[in-house]
């Protein structure tokens, strides 16, 4: 039996290595647009956009800025210890889509089935041992009543906050840093108060306009130049598409950024511009009327009977927007980066088509295309298949080999996680399952991509088709690129056992 283990070990039986060149030929283009739902651009007449992380992309300097300002607000206005100034923003510490247990002050990754991924639970800046996590949660499952609702909103009784916004990366960093400081100095604190104080401090950075003023004053340091964004908008405009902008950011901030990205004539490209929209409330609250704003920020008091090109509007609501424009249903495609605030209501309640902008996608695809990742995933898949097929052999020698494979598989699963992010792994996967984030993305976005620039690779009659991936009961009948090689792999093991 030990001969089997020797034969099938990757260093001795290199069949999985032979698969790597085959799979590498199928490497993924990071500029691809991926479809969750079939959609033809030929049916789209109107294109809508969010601003932050959709039209405008920011450098990491912005996250550092938000972290530093919010940290100082905690110290100056909430009387937190001066020692917190020793903490700085850690760029690669967290990923989007994580959950924070407010009561226990724990940050973690949860999969689509509400299971915690062991090895990704952090108290402060340090991982919590798996045994401790299992003891706290009586396993790894988080009950539905503890999670946020279907739209990501938290209400009374929900103890888990999910961070879906790219702007939430500094907030998670700050929560972990303050927790770390309190634990390091044996300071007794109330986790709920800490969560609320950090949330308020981060909110102040936006609400009080501190971030907006800082970016406007040094725009080249904070905004990545968007010549490709300009190219996309120009291409749509020249093709006769109608375009609109709905953003929560104020006009001065958007105007300064769009002047930098597109040019002073950027407003000529858009049929309607709406700022300070207060999404997601904009999509649900029928009460707020539109109000016209001048270039200098002066508010008009007149009733809005028409949304006109060249004018700026604030607040309002989607129902009034639909009434005034008549832009309804699947002829409208709206792009945004926030799965809940930008996309959920539009696709579920109003029938618009939706496009998710996921900047992290480009980095993850580049990692997926590396030889190291292909090597790991190929052998991990093969090893999993071996365990599944060989576990029926119950004799001690066979079981000893299977147990060795299981140990190796666990080690490789951790390696696979670490190549994406050492603490929390991939944005899209918790080991073999989709993440909670990934499942929501597949439900609320018809298409998703790394940036709007991906549209430049397609004409406006292109139809996006989702790949028909097999359901679990269909998979035995489903051909794949290396099924034959794996069958040979399995047969070798079975022959050896037999």
Tab-separated table of C-alpha atoms in Angstrom:
chain	number	residue	atom	x	y	z
A	1	UNK	CA	0.000	0.000	0.000
A	2	UNK	CA	2.873	2.331	0.687
A	3	UNK	CA	3.866	1.854	-2.940
A	4	UNK	CA	0.616	3.607	-3.867
A	5	UNK	CA	1.483	6.647	-1.780
A	6	UNK	CA	4.941	6.725	-3.324
A	7	UNK	CA	3.579	6.418	-6.864
A	8	UNK	CA	0.952	9.073	-6.405
A	9	UNK	CA	3.028	11.616	-4.537
A	10	UNK	CA	3.603	14.709	-6.740
A	11	UNK	CA	7.376	14.481	-6.469
A	12	UNK	CA	7.427	10.887	-7.728
A	13	UNK	CA	4.415	10.638	-10.037
A	14	UNK	CA	4.436	13.932	-11.932
A	15	UNK	CA	1.239	13.446	-13.990
A	16	UNK	CA	-0.217	16.608	-12.495
A	17	UNK	CA	2.841	18.467	-13.731
A	18	UNK	CA	2.048	17.317	-17.266
A	19	UNK	CA	-1.367	18.912	-16.900
A	20	UNK	CA	0.022	22.359	-16.082
A	21	UNK	CA	1.008	23.390	-19.646
A	22	UNK	CA	-2.456	22.334	-20.870
A	23	UNK	CA	-4.222	24.420	-18.231
A	24	UNK	CA	-1.827	27.338	-18.637
A	25	UNK	CA	-2.906	27.677	-22.265
A	26	UNK	CA	-6.359	28.467	-20.888
A	27	UNK	CA	-5.150	31.334	-18.713
A	28	UNK	CA	-7.753	34.010	-18.089
A	29	UNK	CA	-7.496	37.490	-19.588
A	30	UNK	CA	-7.850	40.011	-16.708
A	31	UNK	CA	-9.715	42.367	-19.070
A	32	UNK	CA	-12.516	39.883	-19.715
A	33	UNK	CA	-16.130	40.724	-18.832
A	34	UNK	CA	-17.733	37.799	-17.022
A	35	UNK	CA	-21.447	37.001	-17.215
A	36	UNK	CA	-23.712	35.679	-14.480
A	37	UNK	CA	-26.753	36.169	-16.690
A	38	UNK	CA	-27.135	36.258	-20.474
A	39	UNK	CA	-27.168	39.852	-21.686
A	40	UNK	CA	-26.784	41.554	-25.072
A	41	UNK	CA	-25.308	45.036	-25.315
A	42	UNK	CA	-27.438	45.385	-28.427
A	43	UNK	CA	-30.473	45.686	-26.130
A	44	UNK	CA	-28.919	48.417	-23.966
A	45	UNK	CA	-29.884	51.981	-24.868
A	46	UNK	CA	-29.030	53.760	-21.604
A	47	UNK	CA	-25.872	53.442	-19.499
A	48	UNK	CA	-25.750	54.585	-15.884
A	49	UNK	CA	-22.732	54.919	-13.597
A	50	UNK	CA	-21.719	55.330	-10.005
A	51	UNK	CA	-18.694	57.603	-9.529
A	52	UNK	CA	-16.324	56.303	-6.829
A	53	UNK	CA	-14.502	53.123	-7.887
A	54	UNK	CA	-16.570	53.012	-11.080
A	55	UNK	CA	-15.616	56.091	-13.097
A	56	UNK	CA	-12.891	57.220	-10.681
A	57	UNK	CA	-10.256	54.874	-9.267
A	58	UNK	CA	-8.128	55.782	-6.271
A	59	UNK	CA	-4.594	55.010	-5.224
A	60	UNK	CA	-3.840	53.336	-1.917
A	61	UNK	CA	-2.859	56.731	-0.572
A	62	UNK	CA	-6.573	57.397	-0.117
A	63	UNK	CA	-7.028	54.447	2.235
A	64	UNK	CA	-4.056	55.616	4.268
A	65	UNK	CA	-5.568	59.099	4.408
A	66	UNK	CA	-8.975	57.818	5.599
A	67	UNK	CA	-7.332	55.584	8.216
A	68	UNK	CA	-5.147	58.375	9.596
A	69	UNK	CA	-7.944	60.947	9.770
A	70	UNK	CA	-10.382	58.526	11.443
A	71	UNK	CA	-7.706	57.370	13.911
A	72	UNK	CA	-7.035	60.988	14.886
A	73	UNK	CA	-10.786	61.642	15.276
A	74	UNK	CA	-10.961	58.735	17.741
A	75	UNK	CA	-8.128	60.266	19.751
A	76	UNK	CA	-9.219	63.903	19.623
A	77	UNK	CA	-13.012	63.615	19.757
A	78	UNK	CA	-13.675	60.244	21.400
A	79	UNK	CA	-10.805	60.380	23.929
A	80	UNK	CA	-9.098	57.210	22.755
A	81	UNK	CA	-5.453	56.664	23.864
A	82	UNK	CA	-2.704	58.719	22.229
A	83	UNK	CA	-0.784	55.478	21.771
A	84	UNK	CA	-3.015	54.640	18.807
A	85	UNK	CA	-0.907	57.004	16.696
A	86	UNK	CA	1.742	54.274	16.483
A	87	UNK	CA	-0.612	52.294	14.218
A	88	UNK	CA	-0.585	52.831	10.475
A	89	UNK	CA	-2.716	51.515	7.647
A	90	UNK	CA	-1.697	48.015	6.516
A	91	UNK	CA	-2.387	47.826	2.746
A	92	UNK	CA	-2.665	44.050	2.307
A	93	UNK	CA	-4.107	43.057	5.664
A	94	UNK	CA	-7.836	42.740	4.841
A	95	UNK	CA	-9.995	41.992	1.808
A	96	UNK	CA	-13.472	43.170	0.952
A	97	UNK	CA	-16.536	41.127	1.904
A	98	UNK	CA	-15.415	40.136	5.414
A	99	UNK	CA	-17.770	39.917	8.391
A	100	UNK	CA	-17.206	41.538	11.782
A	101	UNK	CA	-18.750	40.057	14.919
A	102	UNK	CA	-19.609	43.235	16.827
A	103	UNK	CA	-20.129	41.512	20.175
A	104	UNK	CA	-16.913	39.481	20.104
A	105	UNK	CA	-14.766	41.994	18.168
A	106	UNK	CA	-13.732	39.354	15.615
A	107	UNK	CA	-13.113	39.857	11.896
A	108	UNK	CA	-13.589	36.794	9.677
A	109	UNK	CA	-14.454	35.390	6.270
A	110	UNK	CA	-17.742	33.527	5.851
A	111	UNK	CA	-18.765	31.396	2.905
A	112	UNK	CA	-22.023	31.313	0.949
A	113	UNK	CA	-23.454	28.713	3.351
A	114	UNK	CA	-22.784	30.834	6.474
A	115	UNK	CA	-19.756	28.790	7.546
A	116	UNK	CA	-16.695	30.499	8.988
A	117	UNK	CA	-13.461	29.696	7.178
A	118	UNK	CA	-11.105	28.500	9.884
A	119	UNK	CA	-7.754	30.258	9.782
A	120	UNK	CA	-9.393	33.562	8.794
A	121	UNK	CA	-10.712	34.703	12.181
A	122	UNK	CA	-8.796	37.661	13.623
A	123	UNK	CA	-8.932	39.391	16.980
A	124	UNK	CA	-7.037	42.597	16.516
A	125	UNK	CA	-4.089	41.871	14.237
A	126	UNK	CA	-3.665	38.235	15.281
A	127	UNK	CA	-5.431	35.024	14.229
A	128	UNK	CA	-7.681	33.203	16.686
A	129	UNK	CA	-6.884	29.477	17.094
A	130	UNK	CA	-9.344	27.157	15.350
A	131	UNK	CA	-10.264	25.370	18.583
A	132	UNK	CA	-11.221	28.670	20.197
A	133	UNK	CA	-13.365	29.646	17.202
A	134	UNK	CA	-15.182	26.296	17.234
A	135	UNK	CA	-15.804	26.609	20.969
A	136	UNK	CA	-17.174	30.177	20.655
A	137	UNK	CA	-19.540	29.406	17.797
A	138	UNK	CA	-20.312	25.811	18.763
A	139	UNK	CA	-18.859	24.804	15.419
A	140	UNK	CA	-18.305	26.993	12.359
A	141	UNK	CA	-21.857	27.854	11.321
A	142	UNK	CA	-23.284	31.343	11.892
A	143	UNK	CA	-27.106	31.271	12.258
A	144	UNK	CA	-29.184	33.280	9.812
A	145	UNK	CA	-30.584	35.518	12.546
A	146	UNK	CA	-27.071	36.722	13.387
A	147	UNK	CA	-26.315	37.743	9.805
A	148	UNK	CA	-27.340	40.865	7.954
A	149	UNK	CA	-30.436	40.526	5.790
A	150	UNK	CA	-30.600	39.679	2.080
A	151	UNK	CA	-29.652	43.224	1.086
A	152	UNK	CA	-26.773	43.452	3.544
A	153	UNK	CA	-28.667	45.692	5.956
A	154	UNK	CA	-28.284	45.219	9.695
A	155	UNK	CA	-31.127	45.606	12.146
A	156	UNK	CA	-31.712	44.895	15.813
A	157	UNK	CA	-30.373	41.495	16.794
A	158	UNK	CA	-27.888	41.170	13.943
A	159	UNK	CA	-24.407	40.821	15.370
A	160	UNK	CA	-22.522	40.419	12.096
A	161	UNK	CA	-21.605	43.433	9.978
A	162	UNK	CA	-20.477	42.706	6.419
A	163	UNK	CA	-18.012	45.066	4.754
A	164	UNK	CA	-18.876	45.189	1.032
A	165	UNK	CA	-17.518	48.640	0.153
A	166	UNK	CA	-13.939	49.264	-1.020
A	167	UNK	CA	-13.986	52.317	1.272
A	168	UNK	CA	-14.489	49.873	4.180
A	169	UNK	CA	-10.898	48.594	3.999
A	170	UNK	CA	-9.585	51.451	6.210
A	171	UNK	CA	-12.467	50.871	8.662
A	172	UNK	CA	-11.580	47.186	9.084
A	173	UNK	CA	-7.919	48.130	9.490
A	174	UNK	CA	-8.780	50.669	12.171
A	175	UNK	CA	-11.057	48.269	14.081
A	176	UNK	CA	-8.305	45.658	14.166
A	177	UNK	CA	-5.654	48.212	15.171
A	178	UNK	CA	-7.665	49.598	18.102
A	179	UNK	CA	-8.586	46.086	19.252
A	180	UNK	CA	-4.914	45.177	19.086
A	181	UNK	CA	-3.908	48.190	21.168
A	182	UNK	CA	-6.490	47.453	23.878
A	183	UNK	CA	-5.456	43.805	24.126
A	184	UNK	CA	-1.752	44.609	24.110
A	185	UNK	CA	-2.217	47.034	27.019
A	186	UNK	CA	-4.768	44.886	28.910
A	187	UNK	CA	-7.442	47.582	28.650
A	188	UNK	CA	-10.987	46.431	29.388
A	189	UNK	CA	-13.367	47.787	26.752
A	190	UNK	CA	-16.863	47.317	25.371
A	191	UNK	CA	-16.667	45.938	21.787
A	192	UNK	CA	-20.025	47.463	20.791
A	193	UNK	CA	-18.854	50.960	21.772
A	194	UNK	CA	-15.617	50.474	19.838
A	195	UNK	CA	-17.484	49.374	16.713
A	196	UNK	CA	-19.843	52.352	16.848
A	197	UNK	CA	-17.059	54.854	17.546
A	198	UNK	CA	-14.936	53.612	14.642
A	199	UNK	CA	-17.964	53.604	12.339
A	200	UNK	CA	-18.765	57.205	13.353
A	201	UNK	CA	-15.161	58.341	12.907
A	202	UNK	CA	-14.973	56.812	9.423
A	203	UNK	CA	-18.348	58.387	8.612
A	204	UNK	CA	-17.094	61.800	9.694
A	205	UNK	CA	-14.225	61.572	7.207
A	206	UNK	CA	-16.839	61.451	4.441
A	207	UNK	CA	-19.787	63.402	5.877
A	208	UNK	CA	-17.738	66.368	7.087
A	209	UNK	CA	-16.015	66.601	3.707
A	210	UNK	CA	-12.503	66.033	5.094
A	211	UNK	CA	-11.680	63.371	2.514
A	212	UNK	CA	-13.197	65.381	-0.347
A	213	UNK	CA	-11.115	68.472	0.437
A	214	UNK	CA	-7.922	66.444	0.762
A	215	UNK	CA	-8.428	64.691	-2.592
A	216	UNK	CA	-9.339	67.914	-4.386
A	217	UNK	CA	-6.201	69.588	-3.026
A	218	UNK	CA	-3.875	66.836	-4.262
A	219	UNK	CA	-5.827	65.042	-6.960
A	220	UNK	CA	-2.849	63.547	-8.799
A	221	UNK	CA	-1.779	61.738	-5.627
A	222	UNK	CA	-5.168	60.172	-4.991
A	223	UNK	CA	-6.917	59.570	-8.337
A	224	UNK	CA	-5.467	57.175	-10.880
A	225	UNK	CA	-5.560	58.905	-14.253
A	226	UNK	CA	-8.501	57.461	-16.174
A	227	UNK	CA	-7.798	57.828	-19.879
A	228	UNK	CA	-9.553	54.475	-20.447
A	229	UNK	CA	-12.625	55.677	-18.539
A	230	UNK	CA	-12.682	58.664	-20.862
A	231	UNK	CA	-12.365	56.338	-23.865
A	232	UNK	CA	-15.338	54.236	-22.723
A	233	UNK	CA	-17.576	57.271	-22.189
A	234	UNK	CA	-16.548	58.756	-25.536
A	235	UNK	CA	-17.223	55.465	-27.325
A	236	UNK	CA	-20.712	55.242	-25.793
A	237	UNK	CA	-21.443	58.891	-26.613
A	238	UNK	CA	-20.364	58.517	-30.237
A	239	UNK	CA	-22.547	55.432	-30.562
A	240	UNK	CA	-25.573	57.496	-29.543
A	241	UNK	CA	-26.107	55.915	-26.122
A	242	UNK	CA	-27.758	57.935	-23.382
A	243	UNK	CA	-25.735	58.195	-20.171
A	244	UNK	CA	-26.402	59.263	-16.600
A	245	UNK	CA	-24.508	59.517	-13.337
A	246	UNK	CA	-25.950	58.751	-9.889
A	247	UNK	CA	-23.472	59.144	-7.032
A	248	UNK	CA	-23.472	59.796	-3.303
A	249	UNK	CA	-20.517	62.164	-3.627
A	250	UNK	CA	-20.988	65.979	-3.721
A	251	UNK	CA	-20.806	67.902	-7.004
A	252	UNK	CA	-17.589	69.848	-6.323
A	253	UNK	CA	-15.744	66.585	-5.618
A	254	UNK	CA	-17.157	64.832	-8.695
A	255	UNK	CA	-16.540	67.856	-10.915
A	256	UNK	CA	-12.908	68.140	-9.835
A	257	UNK	CA	-12.323	64.430	-10.407
A	258	UNK	CA	-14.086	64.268	-13.768
A	259	UNK	CA	-12.209	67.345	-14.981
A	260	UNK	CA	-9.015	65.440	-14.210
A	261	UNK	CA	-10.157	62.123	-15.711
A	262	UNK	CA	-12.194	63.282	-18.722
A	263	UNK	CA	-11.763	67.028	-19.158
A	264	UNK	CA	-13.755	70.203	-18.588
A	265	UNK	CA	-16.422	69.155	-21.062
A	266	UNK	CA	-17.255	65.940	-19.159
A	267	UNK	CA	-20.831	67.043	-18.489
A	268	UNK	CA	-21.523	67.151	-22.235
A	269	UNK	CA	-21.278	63.342	-22.260
A	270	UNK	CA	-24.045	62.824	-19.692
A	271	UNK	CA	-27.767	63.349	-20.174
A	272	UNK	CA	-28.430	63.471	-16.402
A	273	UNK	CA	-26.122	64.055	-13.423
A	274	UNK	CA	-27.359	63.352	-9.873
A	275	UNK	CA	-25.113	63.927	-6.846
A	276	UNK	CA	-25.566	63.293	-3.113
A	277	UNK	CA	-28.170	60.694	-4.039
A	278	UNK	CA	-28.022	58.906	-0.674
A	279	UNK	CA	-27.950	55.392	-2.147
A	280	UNK	CA	-29.311	52.846	-1.322
A	281	UNK	CA	-32.115	55.062	0.044
A	282	UNK	CA	-32.372	56.640	-3.407
A	283	UNK	CA	-33.687	53.339	-4.769
A	284	UNK	CA	-36.333	52.801	-2.078
A	285	UNK	CA	-37.458	56.107	-0.511
A	286	UNK	CA	-40.199	57.750	-2.577
A	287	UNK	CA	-40.351	60.902	-0.444
A	288	UNK	CA	-37.223	62.864	-1.370
A	289	UNK	CA	-37.739	65.202	-4.367
A	290	UNK	CA	-34.960	66.243	-6.716
A	291	UNK	CA	-33.351	69.624	-6.171
A	292	UNK	CA	-31.330	71.566	-8.709
A	293	UNK	CA	-27.798	72.699	-7.812
A	294	UNK	CA	-25.764	75.419	-9.507
A	295	UNK	CA	-22.081	75.030	-10.356
A	296	UNK	CA	-21.297	77.004	-7.210
A	297	UNK	CA	-23.406	74.752	-4.985
A	298	UNK	CA	-26.425	77.063	-4.619
A	299	UNK	CA	-29.684	75.162	-4.194
A	300	UNK	CA	-32.773	76.085	-6.193
A	301	UNK	CA	-36.221	75.973	-4.592
A	302	UNK	CA	-38.254	75.348	-7.769
A	303	UNK	CA	-40.141	72.101	-8.389
A	304	UNK	CA	-38.420	69.757	-10.859
A	305	UNK	CA	-40.661	68.808	-13.795
A	306	UNK	CA	-37.876	67.577	-16.062
A	307	UNK	CA	-34.324	66.292	-15.659
A	308	UNK	CA	-32.366	68.320	-18.179
A	309	UNK	CA	-28.963	67.771	-19.751
A	310	UNK	CA	-26.289	70.167	-18.527
A	311	UNK	CA	-27.929	70.718	-15.122
A	312	UNK	CA	-26.985	69.176	-11.791
A	313	UNK	CA	-29.478	67.574	-9.403
A	314	UNK	CA	-29.159	66.250	-5.874
A	315	UNK	CA	-31.113	63.783	-3.714
A	316	UNK	CA	-34.353	62.655	-5.365
A	317	UNK	CA	-35.454	59.038	-5.690
A	318	UNK	CA	-35.552	56.347	-8.338
A	319	UNK	CA	-39.342	56.323	-8.681
A	320	UNK	CA	-39.349	60.014	-9.612
A	321	UNK	CA	-36.338	59.372	-11.881
A	322	UNK	CA	-38.291	56.656	-13.728
A	323	UNK	CA	-41.366	58.877	-14.039
A	324	UNK	CA	-39.406	61.814	-15.457
A	325	UNK	CA	-37.225	59.817	-17.858
A	326	UNK	CA	-39.251	56.744	-18.756
A	327	UNK	CA	-35.986	54.768	-18.612
A	328	UNK	CA	-37.281	51.429	-17.463
A	329	UNK	CA	-36.399	47.775	-17.581
A	330	UNK	CA	-33.709	45.841	-19.369
A	331	UNK	CA	-32.737	48.614	-21.801
A	332	UNK	CA	-30.880	50.267	-18.875
A	333	UNK	CA	-27.477	49.022	-17.658
A	334	UNK	CA	-26.099	50.503	-14.431
A	335	UNK	CA	-22.514	50.065	-13.228
A	336	UNK	CA	-21.367	50.271	-9.600
A	337	UNK	CA	-18.855	48.765	-7.203
A	338	UNK	CA	-21.113	48.175	-4.177
A	339	UNK	CA	-23.086	44.958	-4.586
A	340	UNK	CA	-25.854	46.024	-2.200
A	341	UNK	CA	-26.064	49.823	-2.416
A	342	UNK	CA	-25.592	50.066	-6.188
A	343	UNK	CA	-27.005	46.902	-7.708
A	344	UNK	CA	-29.347	44.818	-5.530
A	345	UNK	CA	-32.506	46.929	-5.679
A	346	UNK	CA	-32.069	47.771	-9.355
A	347	UNK	CA	-31.963	44.160	-10.498
A	348	UNK	CA	-34.486	42.691	-8.035
A	349	UNK	CA	-37.127	45.431	-7.949
A	350	UNK	CA	-36.763	47.430	-11.156
A	351	UNK	CA	-35.474	45.022	-13.786
A	352	UNK	CA	-32.453	47.082	-14.823
A	353	UNK	CA	-29.392	45.207	-16.008
A	354	UNK	CA	-26.422	45.588	-13.682
A	355	UNK	CA	-22.649	45.569	-14.037
A	356	UNK	CA	-20.361	45.160	-11.011
A	357	UNK	CA	-16.950	46.829	-11.049
A	358	UNK	CA	-14.582	44.655	-8.990
A	359	UNK	CA	-11.072	46.206	-9.069
A	360	UNK	CA	-9.639	43.288	-7.052
A	361	UNK	CA	-10.531	40.938	-9.901
A	362	UNK	CA	-7.540	41.907	-12.036
A	363	UNK	CA	-5.032	41.069	-9.285
A	364	UNK	CA	-6.717	37.763	-8.449
A	365	UNK	CA	-6.799	36.647	-12.084
A	366	UNK	CA	-3.103	37.442	-12.475
A	367	UNK	CA	-2.406	35.256	-9.419
A	368	UNK	CA	-4.620	32.494	-10.831
A	369	UNK	CA	-2.568	32.534	-14.044
A	370	UNK	CA	0.771	32.000	-12.269
A	371	UNK	CA	2.498	28.641	-12.525
A	372	UNK	CA	2.466	28.331	-8.725
A	373	UNK	CA	-1.309	28.690	-8.528
A	374	UNK	CA	-1.963	26.388	-11.498
A	375	UNK	CA	0.369	23.801	-9.935
A	376	UNK	CA	-1.394	23.997	-6.571
A	377	UNK	CA	-4.914	23.878	-7.979
A	378	UNK	CA	-4.156	20.991	-10.348
A	379	UNK	CA	-2.644	18.819	-7.642
A	380	UNK	CA	-5.315	19.871	-5.112
A	381	UNK	CA	-8.104	18.813	-7.493
A	382	UNK	CA	-6.362	15.546	-8.276
A	383	UNK	CA	-5.706	14.812	-4.618
A	384	UNK	CA	-9.331	15.526	-3.704
A	385	UNK	CA	-10.478	13.106	-6.408
A	386	UNK	CA	-8.110	10.449	-5.120
A	387	UNK	CA	-9.395	10.789	-1.569
A	388	UNK	CA	-12.984	10.597	-2.785
A	389	UNK	CA	-12.384	7.435	-4.838
A	390	UNK	CA	-10.022	5.649	-2.458
A	391	UNK	CA	-11.868	6.198	0.836
A	392	UNK	CA	-14.003	3.084	0.218
A	393	UNK	CA	-11.008	0.881	1.002
A	394	UNK	CA	-11.314	0.314	4.726
A	395	UNK	CA	-8.252	-1.835	5.423
A	396	UNK	CA	-5.691	-0.184	7.758
A	397	UNK	CA	-2.999	0.208	5.114
A	398	UNK	CA	-5.365	1.936	2.671
A	399	UNK	CA	-6.781	4.192	5.360
A	400	UNK	CA	-3.276	5.201	6.435
A	401	UNK	CA	-2.551	6.397	2.908
A	402	UNK	CA	-5.871	8.217	2.655
A	403	UNK	CA	-5.145	9.992	5.936
A	404	UNK	CA	-1.779	11.129	4.573
A	405	UNK	CA	-3.549	12.526	1.525
A	406	UNK	CA	-6.061	14.331	3.729
A	407	UNK	CA	-3.241	15.987	5.677
A	408	UNK	CA	-1.527	17.020	2.460
A	409	UNK	CA	-4.822	18.372	1.102
A	410	UNK	CA	-5.357	20.516	4.204
A	411	UNK	CA	-1.853	21.926	3.906
A	412	UNK	CA	-2.392	22.726	0.225
A	413	UNK	CA	-5.730	24.422	0.905
A	414	UNK	CA	-3.912	26.796	3.279
A	415	UNK	CA	-1.194	27.397	0.692
A	416	UNK	CA	-3.838	28.220	-1.916
A	417	UNK	CA	-5.453	30.717	0.454
A	418	UNK	CA	-2.155	32.389	1.266
A	419	UNK	CA	-1.140	33.136	-2.322
A	420	UNK	CA	-4.140	35.491	-2.596
A	421	UNK	CA	-3.971	37.055	0.884
A	422	UNK	CA	-2.060	35.715	3.864
A	423	UNK	CA	-4.839	36.464	6.330
A	424	UNK	CA	-8.117	36.000	4.466
A	425	UNK	CA	-7.385	34.438	1.080
A	426	UNK	CA	-9.366	35.144	-2.078
A	427	UNK	CA	-12.239	37.611	-2.274
A	428	UNK	CA	-14.240	34.991	-4.164
A	429	UNK	CA	-13.471	31.651	-2.502
A	430	UNK	CA	-13.390	30.089	0.947
A	431	UNK	CA	-11.469	26.944	0.061
A	432	UNK	CA	-13.807	25.178	-2.422
A	433	UNK	CA	-16.996	27.159	-1.649
A	434	UNK	CA	-17.923	30.615	-2.947
A	435	UNK	CA	-17.609	33.375	-0.366
A	436	UNK	CA	-20.649	35.194	0.972
A	437	UNK	CA	-19.495	38.109	-1.213
A	438	UNK	CA	-19.205	35.919	-4.311
A	439	UNK	CA	-22.710	34.493	-3.919
A	440	UNK	CA	-24.214	37.991	-3.664
A	441	UNK	CA	-22.195	39.093	-6.683
A	442	UNK	CA	-23.611	36.247	-8.755
A	443	UNK	CA	-27.161	37.117	-7.674
A	444	UNK	CA	-27.143	40.904	-8.082
A	445	UNK	CA	-24.832	41.496	-11.079
A	446	UNK	CA	-25.622	40.416	-14.654
A	447	UNK	CA	-21.986	40.998	-15.593
A	448	UNK	CA	-18.831	41.852	-13.664
A	449	UNK	CA	-15.372	43.102	-14.581
A	450	UNK	CA	-12.221	44.664	-13.141
A	451	UNK	CA	-12.916	48.134	-14.592
A	452	UNK	CA	-15.016	49.946	-17.178
A	453	UNK	CA	-12.041	49.804	-19.536
A	454	UNK	CA	-12.939	46.153	-20.202
A	455	UNK	CA	-15.834	47.451	-22.336
A	456	UNK	CA	-13.289	48.652	-24.904
A	457	UNK	CA	-12.688	45.008	-25.871
A	458	UNK	CA	-16.295	44.492	-27.022
A	459	UNK	CA	-18.604	46.053	-29.589
A	460	UNK	CA	-22.060	47.284	-28.624
A	461	UNK	CA	-23.824	44.286	-30.143
A	462	UNK	CA	-21.895	41.711	-28.138
A	463	UNK	CA	-23.896	39.148	-26.183
A	464	UNK	CA	-22.451	37.887	-22.903
A	465	UNK	CA	-23.192	34.230	-22.205
A	466	UNK	CA	-22.653	32.717	-18.759
A	467	UNK	CA	-20.707	29.454	-18.897
A	468	UNK	CA	-22.938	26.457	-18.290
A	469	UNK	CA	-21.078	24.965	-15.347
A	470	UNK	CA	-22.288	21.562	-14.172
A	471	UNK	CA	-24.565	21.119	-11.205
A	472	UNK	CA	-23.156	18.541	-8.831
A	473	UNK	CA	-25.471	15.786	-10.124
A	474	UNK	CA	-24.461	16.642	-13.701
A	475	UNK	CA	-20.691	16.619	-13.208
A	476	UNK	CA	-20.078	12.892	-13.922
A	477	UNK	CA	-21.340	13.514	-17.467
A	478	UNK	CA	-19.495	16.791	-17.967
A	479	UNK	CA	-16.305	16.885	-20.084
A	480	UNK	CA	-13.397	18.956	-18.864
A	481	UNK	CA	-9.896	19.760	-20.040
A	482	UNK	CA	-8.056	17.226	-17.998
A	483	UNK	CA	-10.676	14.612	-17.154
A	484	UNK	CA	-8.806	11.920	-19.132
A	485	UNK	CA	-5.560	12.553	-17.263
A	486	UNK	CA	-7.301	12.359	-13.898
A	487	UNK	CA	-9.053	9.122	-14.869
A	488	UNK	CA	-5.656	7.620	-15.626
A	489	UNK	CA	-4.517	8.966	-12.266
A	490	UNK	CA	-7.455	7.289	-10.455
A	491	UNK	CA	-7.099	4.057	-12.386
A	492	UNK	CA	-3.467	3.763	-11.350
A	493	UNK	CA	-4.490	4.045	-7.704
A	494	UNK	CA	-7.294	1.508	-8.100
A	495	UNK	CA	-5.031	-0.949	-9.908
A	496	UNK	CA	-2.435	-0.661	-7.152
A	497	UNK	CA	-5.043	-1.260	-4.464
A	498	UNK	CA	-6.669	-4.076	-6.393
